[in-house]
Amino acid sequence: MANETKYDVVVVGAGIVGLAHAYHAYNRGLRVAVVDHADGVTGASVQNFGHACITAQSGTALRYGTAGRQHWLDLSRKAGFWSAAVGTLCVARHDDELALINEFAAERGSSDVRLLDRTQILDRLPIRPDGVTGGMYLPNDLQVDPRTAAPSIARWLEASGVDFHWRTAATHFDTGVVHTTRGDLHTETTFVTVNYDIDRLFPEFADRDELQRCRLHMLRAHAPLAFTLPTPLFTGWSLVRYSGFDHLASKGAVLQRLRADYPDYPDYVDIDLHQMYTPQPDGSILVGDTHAKDISTSPFQSEKGFAVLIDEAEKLFGVPLTVTERWQGVYSSAPDKEFLIEEPIDGVHVVTVTTGIGMTTSMGLALESVENALTNNNIRIPA
């Protein structure tokens, strides 16, 4: 029975951030349980691109992404899900985009960024040559199958001895106790990793940080490309989204020109377009995405967002798309903040990624989070 069970670590939330915490605690020989209100891994952890876009981050996110890279590859082998250390390609289709890429490369160095001229980028990408000025290759980025990665990790952890309490909701917390709808779980350390649902368990943090739910338009499609898209693909829209480019002098010119290029489509900026593509093992391409932020998630999606994604993809690749799936992704978002990390109760750690980089940062974030909690709580790690 749950009320008779004692654990070293209880993780509330079986998304990728929660699973990463369970993984690192398990690796230290601790007795671990995971609690989730669903009957399997759902939500942002399976709705995304499956792209660990490490290099485009900055600061803490870059540190987490870099620290977690090898853990993604190790887990891929252990848990048996597809991964690929293929890096990321980014195409520049205007001189200002190329200037921003050059500035980024000068700052990061050749180990992180490899500049490509127009011929080199066109040799690597099955895209139309119109307007292409060059690009870059980011060799350290990774890719996983978003539909199978997190569920596979959960199955592997469960088979390895981690207890999973599915269809069980955490209701409240005290030091040493997680109160759930199926009884109490006693533990030295608790990690609350419930993404946007943090507003239901610790609303004071959600209010303080102006937490919202960010809704996305996402597609899966097939396209008769001249050759297979070899890596995830960034465009100019990517250069104005990621924190690694925020402080660079050329960014403003790119954003201003993108807005000017679409005078009849102000919604491209309003919907916060991110024109990005990730190839999948079955030959399909994940296409996305748009961004709309609300405290509550509307179940309704405008067709306009999907139309924008399809139109821009067909212009880029020069071939028609055959769409096989459409869906709405949702993740936690807070203005000007990437992570919410708090200890509201002794031994209870709230850990939430408050932007769309959960897959990228989860492994490194959890590694540091678990290490800090075990040190602060003086938990003895078995020999």
CSV table of C-alpha atoms in Angstrom, one decimal:
chain,number,residue,atom,x,y,z
A,1,MET,CA,0.0,0.0,0.0
A,2,ALA,CA,1.2,3.5,-0.8
A,3,ASN,CA,0.9,4.6,2.9
A,4,GLU,CA,3.3,1.9,3.9
A,5,THR,CA,6.0,2.8,1.4
A,6,LYS,CA,9.2,4.6,2.1
A,7,TYR,CA,11.4,6.1,-0.6
A,8,ASP,CA,14.6,8.1,-0.8
A,9,VAL,CA,13.2,10.2,-3.7
A,10,VAL,CA,9.6,10.7,-5.0
A,11,VAL,CA,9.2,12.5,-8.3
A,12,VAL,CA,5.8,14.0,-9.0
A,13,GLY,CA,5.3,14.2,-12.8
A,14,ALA,CA,6.3,11.7,-15.4
A,15,GLY,CA,7.3,14.1,-18.2
A,16,ILE,CA,10.9,14.3,-19.4
A,17,VAL,CA,12.0,16.6,-16.6
A,18,GLY,CA,10.6,14.2,-14.0
A,19,LEU,CA,12.0,11.1,-15.7
A,20,ALA,CA,15.4,12.7,-15.8
A,21,HIS,CA,15.2,13.3,-12.1
A,22,ALA,CA,14.2,9.7,-11.5
A,23,TYR,CA,17.0,8.5,-13.8
A,24,HIS,CA,19.7,10.5,-11.9
A,25,ALA,CA,18.4,9.4,-8.5
A,26,TYR,CA,18.2,5.8,-9.6
A,27,ASN,CA,21.8,6.0,-10.9
A,28,ARG,CA,22.9,6.9,-7.4
A,29,GLY,CA,21.4,3.7,-6.0
A,30,LEU,CA,18.5,5.4,-4.4
A,31,ARG,CA,15.0,4.0,-4.0
A,32,VAL,CA,12.8,6.0,-6.3
A,33,ALA,CA,9.1,6.4,-7.1
A,34,VAL,CA,7.4,8.4,-9.8
A,35,VAL,CA,3.8,9.7,-9.4
A,36,ASP,CA,1.6,10.9,-12.3
A,37,HIS,CA,-2.1,11.6,-12.7
A,38,ALA,CA,-2.1,10.0,-16.2
A,39,ASP,CA,-1.7,6.4,-17.2
A,40,GLY,CA,1.5,7.0,-19.2
A,41,VAL,CA,3.7,9.7,-20.5
A,42,THR,CA,1.7,12.5,-22.2
A,43,GLY,CA,1.9,16.2,-22.6
A,44,ALA,CA,4.8,18.4,-23.8
A,45,SER,CA,7.3,15.4,-23.6
A,46,VAL,CA,5.7,13.7,-26.6
A,47,GLN,CA,4.3,16.7,-28.5
A,48,ASN,CA,7.6,18.3,-29.4
A,49,PHE,CA,10.3,18.2,-32.2
A,50,GLY,CA,12.5,15.7,-30.3
A,51,HIS,CA,15.4,18.2,-30.9
A,52,ALA,CA,18.0,18.9,-28.3
A,53,CYS,CA,19.1,22.3,-29.7
A,54,ILE,CA,21.9,22.7,-27.3
A,55,THR,CA,24.1,25.2,-29.1
A,56,ALA,CA,21.4,27.8,-29.6
A,57,GLN,CA,21.0,28.3,-25.8
A,58,SER,CA,22.9,30.6,-23.5
A,59,GLY,CA,23.8,30.8,-19.8
A,60,THR,CA,22.2,28.3,-17.5
A,61,ALA,CA,20.3,26.6,-20.4
A,62,LEU,CA,23.5,26.0,-22.3
A,63,ARG,CA,25.1,24.6,-19.3
A,64,TYR,CA,22.2,22.2,-18.7
A,65,GLY,CA,22.1,21.2,-22.4
A,66,THR,CA,25.8,20.5,-22.6
A,67,ALA,CA,25.8,18.5,-19.3
A,68,GLY,CA,22.9,16.4,-20.4
A,69,ARG,CA,24.1,15.5,-23.9
A,70,GLN,CA,25.9,12.3,-23.0
A,71,HIS,CA,23.0,11.2,-20.8
A,72,TRP,CA,20.6,11.3,-23.7
A,73,LEU,CA,22.9,9.1,-25.8
A,74,ASP,CA,23.4,6.7,-22.9
A,75,LEU,CA,19.7,6.4,-22.2
A,76,SER,CA,19.0,5.9,-25.9
A,77,ARG,CA,21.1,2.7,-25.7
A,78,LYS,CA,19.8,1.5,-22.4
A,79,ALA,CA,16.1,2.3,-23.0
A,80,GLY,CA,16.1,1.4,-26.7
A,81,PHE,CA,14.8,4.5,-28.3
A,82,TRP,CA,16.0,6.1,-31.5
A,83,SER,CA,18.5,9.0,-31.3
A,84,ALA,CA,20.9,10.6,-33.7
A,85,ALA,CA,23.9,12.8,-33.0
A,86,VAL,CA,23.5,14.6,-36.3
A,87,GLY,CA,23.7,18.2,-35.3
A,88,THR,CA,21.6,21.0,-36.7
A,89,LEU,CA,21.8,22.9,-40.0
A,90,CYS,CA,20.7,26.5,-40.3
A,91,VAL,CA,20.1,28.2,-43.6
A,92,ALA,CA,20.5,32.0,-44.2
A,93,ARG,CA,18.2,33.4,-46.9
A,94,HIS,CA,19.2,37.0,-46.5
A,95,ASP,CA,22.4,38.9,-45.9
A,96,ASP,CA,21.3,40.0,-42.4
A,97,GLU,CA,20.7,36.4,-41.4
A,98,LEU,CA,24.2,35.5,-42.6
A,99,ALA,CA,25.6,38.4,-40.6
A,100,LEU,CA,23.9,37.2,-37.5
A,101,ILE,CA,25.3,33.6,-38.1
A,102,ASN,CA,28.8,35.0,-38.6
A,103,GLU,CA,28.5,37.0,-35.4
A,104,PHE,CA,27.3,33.9,-33.5
A,105,ALA,CA,30.1,31.7,-35.0
A,106,ALA,CA,32.8,34.3,-34.0
A,107,GLU,CA,31.6,34.2,-30.4
A,108,ARG,CA,31.2,30.4,-30.0
A,109,GLY,CA,34.1,29.1,-32.1
A,110,SER,CA,34.6,26.3,-34.6
A,111,SER,CA,34.0,23.5,-32.1
A,112,ASP,CA,30.4,24.7,-31.7
A,113,VAL,CA,29.6,26.3,-35.0
A,114,ARG,CA,30.9,25.6,-38.6
A,115,LEU,CA,30.2,28.2,-41.2
A,116,LEU,CA,29.0,27.1,-44.6
A,117,ASP,CA,29.0,29.1,-47.8
A,118,ARG,CA,26.1,29.1,-50.2
A,119,THR,CA,27.3,26.0,-52.2
A,120,GLN,CA,28.0,24.0,-49.1
A,121,ILE,CA,24.6,24.6,-47.5
A,122,LEU,CA,22.8,23.8,-50.7
A,123,ASP,CA,24.8,20.6,-51.1
A,124,ARG,CA,23.5,19.5,-47.6
A,125,LEU,CA,19.8,20.7,-47.8
A,126,PRO,CA,17.0,19.7,-50.2
A,127,ILE,CA,15.7,23.3,-50.4
A,128,ARG,CA,15.1,25.8,-53.1
A,129,PRO,CA,18.2,28.0,-53.8
A,130,ASP,CA,16.3,31.2,-54.1
A,131,GLY,CA,17.9,33.9,-51.8
A,132,VAL,CA,20.2,31.4,-50.0
A,133,THR,CA,23.4,33.2,-48.9
A,134,GLY,CA,25.0,30.6,-46.6
A,135,GLY,CA,24.4,28.9,-43.3
A,136,MET,CA,26.0,27.0,-40.4
A,137,TYR,CA,26.2,23.6,-38.9
A,138,LEU,CA,25.9,23.0,-35.2
A,139,PRO,CA,27.6,19.6,-34.6
A,140,ASN,CA,26.8,19.2,-30.9
A,141,ASP,CA,23.0,19.0,-31.2
A,142,LEU,CA,21.0,15.8,-30.9
A,143,GLN,CA,17.8,14.3,-32.0
A,144,VAL,CA,15.4,11.7,-30.5
A,145,ASP,CA,12.0,10.4,-31.5
A,146,PRO,CA,9.7,12.5,-29.3
A,147,ARG,CA,6.9,9.8,-29.5
A,148,THR,CA,9.1,7.0,-28.1
A,149,ALA,CA,11.9,8.6,-26.0
A,150,ALA,CA,10.2,9.5,-22.8
A,151,PRO,CA,7.8,6.5,-22.8
A,152,SER,CA,10.8,4.2,-23.3
A,153,ILE,CA,12.7,5.8,-20.5
A,154,ALA,CA,9.7,5.3,-18.2
A,155,ARG,CA,9.4,1.6,-19.2
A,156,TRP,CA,13.2,1.1,-18.7
A,157,LEU,CA,13.2,2.8,-15.2
A,158,GLU,CA,10.1,0.7,-14.2
A,159,ALA,CA,11.8,-2.5,-15.3
A,160,SER,CA,15.0,-1.4,-13.4
A,161,GLY,CA,13.1,-1.1,-10.1
A,162,VAL,CA,11.7,2.4,-10.0
A,163,ASP,CA,8.1,2.3,-8.8
A,164,PHE,CA,5.6,4.1,-10.9
A,165,HIS,CA,2.3,5.2,-9.4
A,166,TRP,CA,0.2,5.9,-12.5
A,167,ARG,CA,-3.3,7.4,-12.4
A,168,THR,CA,-2.3,8.9,-9.0
A,169,ALA,CA,-2.5,12.6,-8.3
A,170,ALA,CA,-0.3,14.4,-5.7
A,171,THR,CA,-2.6,16.7,-3.7
A,172,HIS,CA,-0.3,18.4,-1.2
A,173,PHE,CA,3.1,18.1,0.5
A,174,ASP,CA,4.7,18.1,3.9
A,175,THR,CA,8.3,17.6,4.8
A,176,GLY,CA,8.9,13.9,4.3
A,177,VAL,CA,5.4,13.2,2.9
A,178,VAL,CA,3.7,13.3,-0.5
A,179,HIS,CA,0.0,13.2,-0.1
A,180,THR,CA,-1.7,11.5,-3.1
A,181,THR,CA,-5.2,10.4,-4.1
A,182,ARG,CA,-4.1,6.8,-3.3
A,183,GLY,CA,-2.4,7.4,0.0
A,184,ASP,CA,0.8,8.9,1.4
A,185,LEU,CA,4.3,8.3,0.1
A,186,HIS,CA,7.1,8.9,2.6
A,187,THR,CA,10.3,10.2,1.3
A,188,GLU,CA,13.5,12.1,2.1
A,189,THR,CA,13.3,14.2,-1.0
A,190,THR,CA,10.5,15.2,-3.4
A,191,PHE,CA,10.8,16.7,-6.8
A,192,VAL,CA,7.7,18.4,-8.2
A,193,THR,CA,8.1,18.4,-12.0
A,194,VAL,CA,4.6,19.0,-13.3
A,195,ASN,CA,5.3,21.7,-16.0
A,196,TYR,CA,2.4,24.1,-16.4
A,197,ASP,CA,0.3,22.3,-13.8
A,198,ILE,CA,2.5,23.9,-11.1
A,199,ASP,CA,-0.3,26.5,-10.9
A,200,ARG,CA,-2.5,23.8,-9.4
A,201,LEU,CA,-0.1,22.7,-6.7
A,202,PHE,CA,1.9,25.9,-6.0
A,203,PRO,CA,-0.2,28.8,-7.4
A,204,GLU,CA,1.9,31.4,-5.6
A,205,PHE,CA,4.9,30.6,-7.8
A,206,ALA,CA,2.7,30.7,-11.0
A,207,ASP,CA,1.3,34.0,-10.0
A,208,ARG,CA,4.6,35.5,-9.1
A,209,ASP,CA,6.3,34.4,-12.4
A,210,GLU,CA,3.2,35.1,-14.5
A,211,LEU,CA,3.1,31.5,-15.6
A,212,GLN,CA,1.1,30.7,-18.7
A,213,ARG,CA,0.4,27.8,-21.1
A,214,CYS,CA,2.0,28.2,-24.5
A,215,ARG,CA,0.0,26.5,-27.3
A,216,LEU,CA,1.6,25.4,-30.5
A,217,HIS,CA,0.5,24.4,-34.0
A,218,MET,CA,2.5,21.3,-35.0
A,219,LEU,CA,2.4,19.0,-38.1
A,220,ARG,CA,3.8,15.8,-39.4
A,221,ALA,CA,4.2,15.6,-43.2
A,222,HIS,CA,5.8,13.8,-46.0
A,223,ALA,CA,7.4,15.6,-49.0
A,224,PRO,CA,9.0,14.4,-52.2
A,225,LEU,CA,12.3,16.0,-51.5
A,226,ALA,CA,15.3,15.7,-53.9
A,227,PHE,CA,17.1,13.9,-51.0
A,228,THR,CA,16.5,13.2,-47.3
A,229,LEU,CA,16.7,16.1,-44.9
A,230,PRO,CA,19.8,15.1,-43.0
A,231,THR,CA,19.4,17.0,-39.7
A,232,PRO,CA,17.0,19.3,-38.0
A,233,LEU,CA,16.7,22.6,-39.9
A,234,PHE,CA,16.7,26.1,-38.5
A,235,THR,CA,15.7,29.2,-40.5
A,236,GLY,CA,15.9,32.9,-40.0
A,237,TRP,CA,12.9,32.7,-37.7
A,238,SER,CA,15.0,30.4,-35.4
A,239,LEU,CA,17.7,33.1,-35.1
A,240,VAL,CA,15.3,35.5,-33.5
A,241,ARG,CA,13.8,32.9,-31.0
A,242,TYR,CA,16.7,31.3,-29.2
A,243,SER,CA,18.6,33.0,-26.3
A,244,GLY,CA,22.0,32.3,-27.8
A,245,PHE,CA,21.3,35.0,-30.4
A,246,ASP,CA,19.6,37.5,-28.1
A,247,HIS,CA,22.5,39.8,-27.3
A,248,LEU,CA,24.1,39.8,-30.7
A,249,ALA,CA,24.1,43.2,-32.6
A,250,SER,CA,22.7,41.7,-35.8
A,251,LYS,CA,19.5,40.2,-34.3
A,252,GLY,CA,17.5,43.5,-34.5
A,253,ALA,CA,18.1,43.9,-38.2
A,254,VAL,CA,16.9,40.3,-38.8
A,255,LEU,CA,13.7,40.7,-36.8
A,256,GLN,CA,12.9,44.1,-38.4
A,257,ARG,CA,13.4,42.7,-41.9
A,258,LEU,CA,11.3,39.6,-41.3
A,259,ARG,CA,8.5,41.9,-40.2
A,260,ALA,CA,9.0,44.1,-43.3
A,261,ASP,CA,9.1,41.1,-45.6
A,262,TYR,CA,5.5,40.1,-44.7
A,263,PRO,CA,3.5,43.4,-44.7
A,264,ASP,CA,0.4,41.4,-45.7
A,265,TYR,CA,0.9,38.8,-43.0
A,266,PRO,CA,1.3,40.6,-39.7
A,267,ASP,CA,0.0,37.4,-38.1
A,268,TYR,CA,3.4,35.7,-38.8
A,269,VAL,CA,4.8,37.8,-36.0
A,270,ASP,CA,1.6,37.8,-34.0
A,271,ILE,CA,1.6,34.0,-33.9
A,272,ASP,CA,5.3,34.0,-33.0
A,273,LEU,CA,6.3,31.8,-36.0
A,274,HIS,CA,9.2,29.5,-35.6
A,275,GLN,CA,9.9,27.9,-39.0
A,276,MET,CA,11.7,24.7,-38.1
A,277,TYR,CA,11.9,21.1,-39.5
A,278,THR,CA,13.0,17.8,-38.0
A,279,PRO,CA,13.3,14.6,-40.0
A,280,GLN,CA,12.0,11.4,-38.4
A,281,PRO,CA,13.1,7.8,-38.7
A,282,ASP,CA,10.0,6.9,-40.9
A,283,GLY,CA,10.9,9.5,-43.5
A,284,SER,CA,8.4,12.1,-42.3
A,285,ILE,CA,9.2,15.6,-41.2
A,286,LEU,CA,7.9,17.4,-38.1
A,287,VAL,CA,6.9,20.9,-39.1
A,288,GLY,CA,6.4,23.8,-36.7
A,289,ASP,CA,5.6,25.9,-34.9
A,290,THR,CA,3.5,28.8,-33.7
A,291,HIS,CA,3.1,30.2,-30.1
A,292,ALA,CA,0.0,31.6,-28.3
A,293,LYS,CA,0.1,32.1,-24.5
A,294,ASP,CA,-2.8,31.9,-22.1
A,295,ILE,CA,-3.3,31.0,-18.5
A,296,SER,CA,-5.8,28.3,-19.6
A,297,THR,CA,-5.5,26.3,-22.7
A,298,SER,CA,-8.2,26.7,-25.4
A,299,PRO,CA,-9.1,23.5,-27.1
A,300,PHE,CA,-9.6,25.3,-30.4
A,301,GLN,CA,-7.0,26.0,-33.0
A,302,SER,CA,-7.2,28.3,-36.0
A,303,GLU,CA,-6.5,26.7,-39.4
A,304,LYS,CA,-4.5,29.9,-40.2
A,305,GLY,CA,-1.6,28.7,-38.1
A,306,PHE,CA,-1.5,25.4,-40.0
A,307,ALA,CA,-1.8,27.2,-43.3
A,308,VAL,CA,1.2,29.4,-42.5
A,309,LEU,CA,3.3,26.4,-41.6
A,310,ILE,CA,2.4,24.5,-44.8
A,311,ASP,CA,2.8,27.5,-47.0
A,312,GLU,CA,6.3,28.4,-45.7
A,313,ALA,CA,7.4,24.8,-45.8
A,314,GLU,CA,6.4,24.4,-49.5
A,315,LYS,CA,8.1,27.7,-50.4
A,316,LEU,CA,11.3,26.5,-48.7
A,317,PHE,CA,11.5,23.0,-50.1
A,318,GLY,CA,9.8,23.8,-53.4
A,319,VAL,CA,7.5,20.7,-53.2
A,320,PRO,CA,4.0,20.0,-51.9
A,321,LEU,CA,3.5,18.6,-48.4
A,322,THR,CA,1.2,15.7,-47.6
A,323,VAL,CA,0.1,16.3,-44.0
A,324,THR,CA,-0.5,13.1,-42.0
A,325,GLU,CA,-1.0,14.6,-38.5
A,326,ARG,CA,-1.9,17.9,-36.8
A,327,TRP,CA,-1.8,18.6,-33.1
A,328,GLN,CA,-1.6,21.2,-30.4
A,329,GLY,CA,1.5,21.2,-28.3
A,330,VAL,CA,1.4,22.8,-24.9
A,331,TYR,CA,4.2,23.8,-22.5
A,332,SER,CA,4.8,26.1,-19.6
A,333,SER,CA,5.9,29.7,-20.3
A,334,ALA,CA,7.0,32.7,-18.2
A,335,PRO,CA,8.2,36.1,-19.4
A,336,ASP,CA,12.0,36.5,-19.4
A,337,LYS,CA,12.5,33.3,-17.4
A,338,GLU,CA,13.6,29.8,-18.5
A,339,PHE,CA,13.4,27.9,-15.2
A,340,LEU,CA,11.4,28.0,-12.0
A,341,ILE,CA,13.3,26.3,-9.2
A,342,GLU,CA,12.2,26.6,-5.6
A,343,GLU,CA,12.1,24.7,-2.3
A,344,PRO,CA,8.8,25.8,-0.7
A,345,ILE,CA,9.0,23.1,2.0
A,346,ASP,CA,12.1,21.5,3.4
A,347,GLY,CA,12.9,18.6,1.1
A,348,VAL,CA,10.3,19.5,-1.5
A,349,HIS,CA,11.8,20.9,-4.7
A,350,VAL,CA,9.8,22.5,-7.5
A,351,VAL,CA,11.5,22.2,-10.8
A,352,THR,CA,9.8,23.6,-14.0
A,353,VAL,CA,11.2,24.6,-17.4
A,354,THR,CA,9.3,27.8,-18.3
A,355,THR,CA,10.0,27.8,-22.0
A,356,GLY,CA,10.1,25.3,-24.8
A,357,ILE,CA,13.5,23.8,-24.0
A,358,GLY,CA,12.5,20.9,-21.8
A,359,MET,CA,13.9,18.2,-24.0
A,360,THR,CA,17.1,20.2,-24.5
A,361,THR,CA,17.8,20.9,-20.8
A,362,SER,CA,16.1,18.2,-18.9
A,363,MET,CA,19.0,15.8,-18.4
A,364,GLY,CA,21.5,18.4,-17.3
A,365,LEU,CA,18.9,20.3,-15.2
A,366,ALA,CA,18.0,17.1,-13.3
A,367,LEU,CA,21.6,16.1,-12.8
A,368,GLU,CA,22.3,19.4,-11.1
A,369,SER,CA,19.0,19.4,-9.2
A,370,VAL,CA,19.5,15.9,-7.8
A,371,GLU,CA,23.0,16.6,-6.8
A,372,ASN,CA,22.1,19.8,-5.0
A,373,ALA,CA,19.1,18.2,-3.2
A,374,LEU,CA,21.1,15.2,-2.0
A,375,THR,CA,23.9,17.4,-0.7
A,376,ASN,CA,21.6,19.8,1.0
A,377,ASN,CA,19.4,17.1,2.5
A,378,ASN,CA,22.4,15.0,3.6
A,379,ILE,CA,21.1,11.9,2.0
A,380,ARG,CA,23.4,8.9,2.2
A,381,ILE,CA,24.1,7.4,-1.2
A,382,PRO,CA,24.5,3.6,-1.1
A,383,ALA,CA,28.0,2.3,-1.8
